[in-house]
Amino acid sequence: MKVLIYGGGAREHAIAWKVSQSPLLTKLYLAKANDGFSSLGEVIEFNRFVDLANSAKQEGIDLLIVGPEDPLVNGIVDEFKKLDIPAIGPGKDWAMLEGSKAFAKKFMKDNDIPTGEYLTISDKSEIDDVLNQFGMPVVVKADGLAAGKGVFIASSRDDAKITIEEFLDGKFGEASESIVVEEFLEGDEVSLISLWDGETLLPMIPARDYKKLLDGDQGPNTGGMGAYCPVELKKEEQTEINEYINKLEVALKREKADFAGVVYSGLILTKDGIKVLEYNMRFGDPETQPLLMHLDSDLLMLFVKAAKKQLKDVNINWKNDMTLCVVVAADGYPFSPKKGGSIENIQKIQAELGVQVFYAGVKQDGSNLIANGGRVLSICKNGSYPHQDIYKAAEELEYIHKYYRKDIENKVGERV
Ligand code: GLY
């Protein structure tokens, strides 16, 4: 098979790394890959999705795999569909489950899927009436995509009001023309990533990411500073998650979600049971990095089964133990990450410590790979206690501006 992977983060590097191991693959193509993994395939340059789809048709590409949310919301899959090229990812219509918080909330309410209470606001005159319906803290969310920055937990009514006004005044452009105000929920979070073929929802093992910048879950939100899988669940939590999966499968079928792709449920385990915080219509970043290292099945085979509506009889195999991932970012991330600084000794740390590095914010400068800001790379390993080697690799990594959390770990046995 000829396969095209779209996206340039560590998540897409992990997808490309795993797909490259498939005996089904004859040639890999990449769009928007970063310089850290572009050598895994042939890079296709393009201006518009329609041009990329035309190039894919000419090359005889059999499958498109989309990593990030923006191209999904902006219709990349619709362009490929016009040329009968199968894709992993929804068209614009179902990308809305991630692209509009209000759409997602309505979908959940219409289908009796447990989630926090919510109201929407699109005019400042509605703010007081809406806030009267909620206790504090309360969650304020921009309706559209805001690069992970459109969610604010307000601890006072004044903070909530100021935030809603800022959002409606255009803080995130079109994305914050409408606001979702939502009940604040407390509990441990679980990322449940499932494959969907239009009829069957096939869950992967539960994962967890670390969204805060600083140790102890302090500081600002980020794109994700680390992740691990599997998450140990109590028996009753696992039962609830199974019930939830059945409910979501029925809902997607009922609403005729006719696409092959990924449905990521952001779950929270509250004292009143599991609830859905959000949907993403793609793999999570950084959860995908440990998840795909932990996967013992052929990822491309799973995608092919999804594209052919054949997930019904598929079992996914997983490695033993656990897989952990620590993200190395540039100092100053997420507000003003330092750019530059060469990354010297990746081959050495991979060989000596058995870790796998997936690249994100990097670029080639002559013969050097240099950091390009933001999240720079992910260091991952599978094993019974991979923490030690991952952190040794992070310490030994020769990159001057490195920043990483020191407390990414799976506290085995803690929850069970
Ligand atoms: N790790 C959260 C996300 O991918 O949105």
Coordinates of C-alpha atoms and ligand atoms in Angstrom, one line a residue:
M1 CA 0.0 0.0 0.0
K2 CA 1.0 3.6 -0.6
V3 CA 0.2 5.7 2.4
L4 CA 0.3 9.4 3.0
I5 CA 0.6 10.8 6.6
Y6 CA -0.3 14.4 7.2
G7 CA 1.2 16.4 10.1
G8 CA 4.5 17.5 11.6
G9 CA 4.5 16.7 15.3
A10 CA 5.7 13.9 17.5
R11 CA 2.3 12.3 17.1
E12 CA 2.7 12.0 13.4
H13 CA 6.3 10.8 13.8
A14 CA 5.0 8.0 16.0
I15 CA 2.3 7.2 13.4
A16 CA 4.9 7.1 10.6
W17 CA 7.3 5.0 12.7
K18 CA 4.6 2.4 13.5
V19 CA 3.1 2.4 9.9
S20 CA 6.6 1.9 8.5
Q21 CA 6.8 -1.4 10.4
S22 CA 3.8 -2.8 8.6
P23 CA 4.3 -5.5 5.9
L24 CA 1.4 -4.0 4.1
L25 CA 3.3 -0.8 3.3
T26 CA 5.1 -0.4 0.0
K27 CA 5.8 3.3 0.1
L28 CA 5.3 6.1 2.7
Y29 CA 4.5 9.7 1.7
L30 CA 4.5 12.6 4.1
A31 CA 2.9 16.0 4.1
K32 CA 4.1 18.7 6.5
A33 CA 6.5 16.3 8.3
N34 CA 9.2 17.9 10.4
D35 CA 12.9 17.4 9.5
G36 CA 13.3 14.9 12.3
F37 CA 11.3 12.2 10.6
S38 CA 10.9 13.4 7.0
S39 CA 13.5 10.8 5.9
L40 CA 10.9 8.0 6.7
G41 CA 9.0 8.8 3.5
E42 CA 8.8 10.9 0.4
V43 CA 7.7 14.5 1.2
I44 CA 4.9 16.0 -0.9
E45 CA 4.9 19.8 -1.1
F46 CA 1.5 21.5 -1.7
N47 CA -0.4 24.7 -1.3
R48 CA -4.0 23.7 -1.1
F49 CA -5.7 20.4 0.0
V50 CA -7.0 20.0 -3.5
D51 CA -3.5 20.1 -4.8
L52 CA -2.3 17.5 -2.3
A53 CA -5.3 15.3 -3.2
N54 CA -4.4 15.6 -6.9
S55 CA -0.8 14.7 -6.2
A56 CA -1.9 11.7 -4.1
K57 CA -4.1 10.5 -7.0
Q58 CA -1.3 10.8 -9.4
E59 CA 1.1 8.8 -7.1
G60 CA -1.6 6.1 -6.6
I61 CA -1.8 6.7 -2.9
D62 CA -4.2 4.2 -1.2
L63 CA -4.8 5.8 2.1
L64 CA -4.5 9.2 3.8
I65 CA -3.9 9.4 7.6
V66 CA -4.5 12.8 9.2
G67 CA -2.8 13.7 12.4
P68 CA -4.0 17.2 13.6
E69 CA -7.4 18.7 13.9
D70 CA -7.1 21.8 11.8
P71 CA -6.9 20.1 8.4
L72 CA -9.8 17.9 9.4
V73 CA -12.0 20.9 10.3
N74 CA -10.8 22.6 7.2
G75 CA -11.9 19.8 4.9
I76 CA -8.8 17.8 3.8
V77 CA -10.7 14.5 3.9
D78 CA -13.5 16.0 1.8
E79 CA -11.0 16.8 -1.0
F80 CA -9.6 13.2 -0.9
K81 CA -13.1 11.8 -0.9
K82 CA -13.9 13.6 -4.1
L83 CA -11.1 11.6 -5.7
D84 CA -12.1 8.4 -4.0
I85 CA -9.0 8.2 -1.9
P86 CA -9.8 6.6 1.5
A87 CA -8.9 8.5 4.6
I88 CA -8.5 8.0 8.3
G89 CA -10.3 11.0 9.7
P90 CA -13.7 12.6 9.2
G91 CA -14.8 15.1 6.7
K92 CA -15.7 18.7 7.8
D93 CA -19.1 17.5 9.0
W94 CA -17.9 15.1 11.7
A95 CA -14.7 17.1 12.5
M96 CA -17.2 19.4 14.1
L97 CA -17.4 17.1 17.1
E98 CA -14.0 18.5 17.9
G99 CA -14.3 21.8 16.0
S100 CA -17.4 23.1 17.9
K101 CA -17.8 22.6 21.6
A102 CA -21.5 23.4 21.3
F103 CA -22.0 20.8 18.6
A104 CA -20.2 18.2 20.8
K105 CA -22.4 19.1 23.8
K106 CA -25.6 18.8 21.8
F107 CA -24.5 15.5 20.4
M108 CA -23.9 14.2 24.0
K109 CA -27.1 15.6 25.4
D110 CA -29.2 14.3 22.4
N111 CA -27.7 10.8 22.9
D112 CA -27.8 10.7 26.7
I113 CA -24.0 10.6 27.0
P114 CA -22.9 11.7 30.5
T115 CA -21.3 15.1 30.5
G116 CA -21.3 18.3 32.5
E117 CA -24.3 20.7 32.4
Y118 CA -23.7 23.6 30.0
L119 CA -25.2 26.7 28.3
T120 CA -24.0 28.7 25.3
I121 CA -23.5 32.4 24.9
S122 CA -23.1 34.4 21.7
D123 CA -24.1 37.9 23.0
K124 CA -22.8 39.8 26.0
S125 CA -26.4 40.5 27.1
E126 CA -26.8 36.8 28.0
I127 CA -23.7 36.6 30.4
D128 CA -25.5 37.4 33.7
D129 CA -28.4 35.1 33.1
V130 CA -26.1 32.3 32.2
L131 CA -23.7 32.7 35.1
N132 CA -26.7 32.8 37.5
Q133 CA -27.2 29.1 36.6
F134 CA -23.7 27.9 37.7
G135 CA -21.8 27.7 40.9
M136 CA -18.0 28.5 41.0
P137 CA -15.6 27.5 39.7
V138 CA -17.1 27.4 36.2
V139 CA -15.5 26.5 32.9
V140 CA -15.5 28.9 30.0
K141 CA -14.7 27.5 26.6
A142 CA -14.4 29.1 23.2
D143 CA -16.7 27.2 20.8
G144 CA -14.2 26.7 18.1
L145 CA -10.5 25.5 17.8
A146 CA -8.1 27.7 19.7
A147 CA -4.9 25.6 19.7
G148 CA -5.7 24.3 23.2
K149 CA -5.9 27.8 24.7
G150 CA -9.6 28.4 24.5
V151 CA -10.5 26.8 27.9
F152 CA -10.5 28.8 31.1
I153 CA -11.5 27.7 34.6
A154 CA -12.9 30.8 36.4
S155 CA -12.8 30.7 40.2
S156 CA -15.1 33.8 40.6
R157 CA -18.0 35.2 38.8
D158 CA -16.0 38.4 37.9
D159 CA -13.2 36.3 36.4
A160 CA -15.8 34.3 34.4
K161 CA -17.5 37.5 33.1
I162 CA -14.2 39.2 32.1
T163 CA -13.1 36.0 30.3
I164 CA -16.4 35.6 28.4
E165 CA -16.3 39.3 27.4
E166 CA -12.7 38.9 26.2
F167 CA -13.6 35.8 24.2
L168 CA -16.7 37.5 22.6
D169 CA -14.6 40.5 21.8
G170 CA -12.6 38.3 19.5
K171 CA -9.7 36.9 21.6
F172 CA -9.7 33.8 19.3
G173 CA -11.3 35.3 16.3
E174 CA -14.2 33.3 14.9
A175 CA -13.4 30.5 17.3
S176 CA -14.7 32.6 20.3
E177 CA -17.7 34.2 18.6
S178 CA -19.7 31.7 20.6
I179 CA -19.0 30.4 24.1
V180 CA -19.8 27.3 26.0
V181 CA -20.2 27.8 29.8
E182 CA -19.9 24.5 31.6
E183 CA -20.1 23.0 35.1
F184 CA -16.7 22.3 36.6
L185 CA -16.0 18.6 37.1
E186 CA -13.5 17.1 39.4
G187 CA -11.7 13.7 39.1
D188 CA -8.9 11.8 37.3
E189 CA -8.9 12.2 33.6
V190 CA -8.5 9.4 31.1
S191 CA -7.9 9.6 27.3
L192 CA -9.9 6.9 25.6
I193 CA -8.9 6.7 21.9
S194 CA -11.1 4.5 19.7
L195 CA -11.1 3.5 16.1
W196 CA -14.3 4.0 14.2
D197 CA -15.4 2.5 10.8
G198 CA -18.9 3.9 10.5
E199 CA -20.4 1.0 12.3
T200 CA -18.1 -0.3 15.0
L201 CA -16.2 1.5 17.7
L202 CA -13.0 -0.3 18.7
P203 CA -11.4 1.2 21.9
M204 CA -7.7 1.2 22.5
I205 CA -6.3 0.9 26.0
P206 CA -6.9 4.0 28.2
A207 CA -4.1 6.5 28.4
R208 CA -3.4 9.6 30.4
D209 CA -1.7 12.9 29.5
Y210 CA -0.2 15.7 31.6
K211 CA -1.5 19.0 30.4
K212 CA 0.1 21.4 32.9
L213 CA 3.6 22.9 32.4
L214 CA 5.0 22.4 35.9
D215 CA 5.5 19.4 38.3
G216 CA 2.6 18.7 40.5
D217 CA 0.1 19.7 37.8
Q218 CA 0.8 23.4 38.4
G219 CA 1.3 26.3 36.0
P220 CA -0.3 27.0 32.6
N221 CA -1.9 24.5 30.3
T222 CA 0.2 23.2 27.5
G223 CA -0.2 20.9 24.5
G224 CA 0.9 18.1 26.8
M225 CA 4.1 17.4 28.8
G226 CA 3.9 13.7 29.0
A227 CA 1.7 10.6 28.9
Y228 CA 1.5 7.0 29.7
C229 CA -0.6 3.9 29.0
P230 CA -2.4 1.8 30.1
V231 CA -4.2 3.6 32.9
E232 CA -5.2 1.2 35.7
L233 CA -8.9 1.3 36.3
K234 CA -11.0 0.1 39.1
K235 CA -13.4 -2.7 38.1
E236 CA -16.5 -0.4 38.3
E237 CA -14.7 2.3 36.3
Q238 CA -13.9 -0.3 33.5
T239 CA -17.6 -1.4 33.6
E240 CA -18.7 2.2 33.2
I241 CA -16.3 2.8 30.3
N242 CA -17.5 -0.3 28.5
E243 CA -21.1 0.9 28.9
Y244 CA -20.0 4.3 27.7
I245 CA -18.4 2.8 24.6
N246 CA -21.6 0.9 23.7
K247 CA -23.6 4.1 24.1
L248 CA -21.2 6.1 22.0
E249 CA -21.2 3.5 19.3
V250 CA -25.0 3.5 19.2
A251 CA -25.0 7.4 19.1
L252 CA -22.5 7.6 16.2
K253 CA -24.5 5.0 14.2
R254 CA -27.8 6.7 15.0
E255 CA -26.4 10.0 13.9
K256 CA -25.0 8.4 10.7
A257 CA -21.3 9.3 11.4
D258 CA -20.2 7.7 8.1
F259 CA -16.4 8.0 8.2
A260 CA -13.3 5.9 9.1
G261 CA -11.2 7.5 11.8
V262 CA -10.4 8.1 15.4
V263 CA -12.8 9.2 18.1
Y264 CA -10.9 10.4 21.2
S265 CA -13.1 10.7 24.3
G266 CA -11.6 13.0 27.0
L267 CA -13.2 11.3 30.1
I268 CA -13.2 12.4 33.7
L269 CA -13.8 9.9 36.5
T270 CA -16.0 11.9 38.9
K271 CA -17.6 10.7 42.2
D272 CA -20.9 10.6 40.2
G273 CA -19.4 8.3 37.5
I274 CA -17.6 8.9 34.3
K275 CA -18.4 12.0 32.2
V276 CA -17.2 13.2 28.8
L277 CA -15.2 16.4 28.9
E278 CA -14.5 16.7 25.2
Y279 CA -14.2 14.8 21.9
N280 CA -11.2 15.0 19.5
M281 CA -11.5 13.4 16.1
R282 CA -7.9 12.4 15.9
F283 CA -5.1 10.8 17.9
G284 CA -4.0 12.7 21.1
D285 CA -0.7 14.3 21.4
P286 CA 1.3 13.1 23.4
E287 CA -0.9 10.0 24.2
T288 CA -0.2 8.6 20.7
Q289 CA 3.5 8.3 21.3
P290 CA 3.3 5.8 24.2
L291 CA 0.1 4.2 22.8
L292 CA 1.7 3.3 19.5
M293 CA 4.9 2.0 21.2
H294 CA 2.6 -0.2 23.3
L295 CA 0.7 -1.5 20.4
D296 CA 1.6 -5.0 19.4
S297 CA -0.8 -5.1 16.3
D298 CA -0.1 -3.8 12.8
L299 CA -1.4 -0.2 12.9
L300 CA -1.8 0.0 9.1
M301 CA -3.8 -3.2 9.2
L302 CA -6.1 -1.6 11.8
F303 CA -6.5 1.5 9.6
V304 CA -7.3 -0.7 6.5
K305 CA -9.9 -2.6 8.5
A306 CA -11.4 0.8 9.6
A307 CA -11.5 2.1 6.0
K308 CA -13.2 -1.1 4.8
K309 CA -15.8 -1.1 7.6
Q310 CA -14.3 -4.3 9.0
L311 CA -13.4 -3.4 12.6
K312 CA -16.2 -5.7 14.0
D313 CA -14.1 -8.8 14.3
V314 CA -10.7 -7.1 15.1
N315 CA -8.8 -7.6 18.3
I316 CA -6.0 -5.2 19.2
N317 CA -2.9 -6.7 20.8
W318 CA -0.8 -4.8 23.3
K319 CA 2.6 -5.3 24.8
N320 CA 3.1 -6.1 28.4
D321 CA 4.0 -3.7 31.2
M322 CA 3.5 -0.1 30.4
T323 CA 4.8 2.7 28.1
L324 CA 5.8 6.1 29.3
C325 CA 6.5 9.3 27.4
V326 CA 8.2 12.5 28.6
V327 CA 8.0 15.6 26.4
V328 CA 11.1 17.8 26.1
A329 CA 10.1 21.4 25.3
A330 CA 12.1 24.6 24.8
D331 CA 12.6 26.9 27.8
G332 CA 9.9 29.6 27.8
Y333 CA 7.2 27.2 26.4
P334 CA 4.2 27.7 26.0
F335 CA 4.3 31.5 25.9
S336 CA 7.7 32.4 24.3
P337 CA 9.7 29.2 23.7
K338 CA 13.4 29.8 22.9
K339 CA 14.2 28.8 19.3
G340 CA 17.5 27.3 18.3
G341 CA 20.0 25.1 20.0
S342 CA 21.4 21.9 18.3
I343 CA 20.3 18.5 19.4
E344 CA 23.4 16.3 19.4
N345 CA 23.2 12.9 20.8
I346 CA 19.9 11.2 20.0
Q347 CA 21.4 8.1 18.4
K348 CA 23.6 7.6 21.4
I349 CA 20.8 7.9 24.0
Q350 CA 18.5 5.7 21.9
A351 CA 21.1 3.0 21.6
E352 CA 22.4 3.1 25.2
L353 CA 19.1 3.5 27.0
G354 CA 16.7 1.7 24.6
V355 CA 14.4 4.8 24.4
Q356 CA 12.6 5.9 21.3
V357 CA 12.6 9.6 20.4
F358 CA 9.8 11.2 18.4
Y359 CA 10.5 14.6 17.0
A360 CA 8.2 17.7 17.0
G361 CA 9.7 21.2 16.9
V362 CA 13.0 20.6 15.1
K363 CA 14.5 21.6 11.8
Q364 CA 17.6 20.7 9.8
D365 CA 20.3 23.3 9.5
G366 CA 23.1 22.0 7.4
S367 CA 24.2 18.8 9.0
N368 CA 22.7 19.8 12.4
L369 CA 19.2 19.1 13.7
I370 CA 18.2 22.2 15.7
A371 CA 15.3 23.0 17.9
N372 CA 12.6 25.1 16.4
G373 CA 10.7 26.1 19.6
G374 CA 7.6 24.7 21.4
R375 CA 7.6 21.0 22.2
V376 CA 10.8 19.7 20.7
L377 CA 10.6 16.0 21.1
S378 CA 9.1 13.1 23.1
I379 CA 11.2 10.4 24.8
C380 CA 9.3 7.1 25.2
K381 CA 10.0 3.6 26.4
N382 CA 8.1 0.4 27.1
G383 CA 8.9 -1.8 30.1
S384 CA 8.1 -2.6 33.7
Y385 CA 9.7 0.6 35.0
P386 CA 10.8 2.7 32.0
H387 CA 11.0 5.9 34.0
Q388 CA 14.6 5.5 34.9
D389 CA 15.9 5.2 31.4
I390 CA 13.6 7.9 30.0
Y391 CA 14.8 10.4 32.6
K392 CA 18.4 9.4 32.2
A393 CA 18.0 10.0 28.5
A394 CA 16.4 13.4 29.2
E395 CA 19.3 14.4 31.5
E396 CA 21.9 13.2 28.9
L397 CA 20.2 14.9 26.0
E398 CA 22.5 17.5 24.6
Y399 CA 20.1 20.4 23.9
I400 CA 20.8 23.7 25.7
H401 CA 17.2 25.0 26.1
K402 CA 15.6 21.7 27.3
Y403 CA 12.7 21.8 29.8
Y404 CA 10.8 18.8 30.9
R405 CA 8.6 17.8 33.9
K406 CA 10.3 15.6 36.4
D407 CA 7.2 13.9 37.7
I408 CA 5.7 12.0 34.7
E409 CA 5.1 8.6 36.0
N410 CA 2.5 5.9 36.1
K411 CA 1.8 5.4 39.8
V412 CA 1.2 1.7 39.4
G413 CA -1.4 0.3 41.8
E414 CA -2.4 3.8 43.0
R415 CA -5.9 3.7 41.7
V416 CA -6.8 0.1 41.9
Ligands
GLY1 N1 -3.6 15.3 24.7 C1 -4.7 16.1 24.4 C2 -5.0 16.3 23.0 O1 -4.3 15.7 22.1 O2 -5.8 17.1 22.6

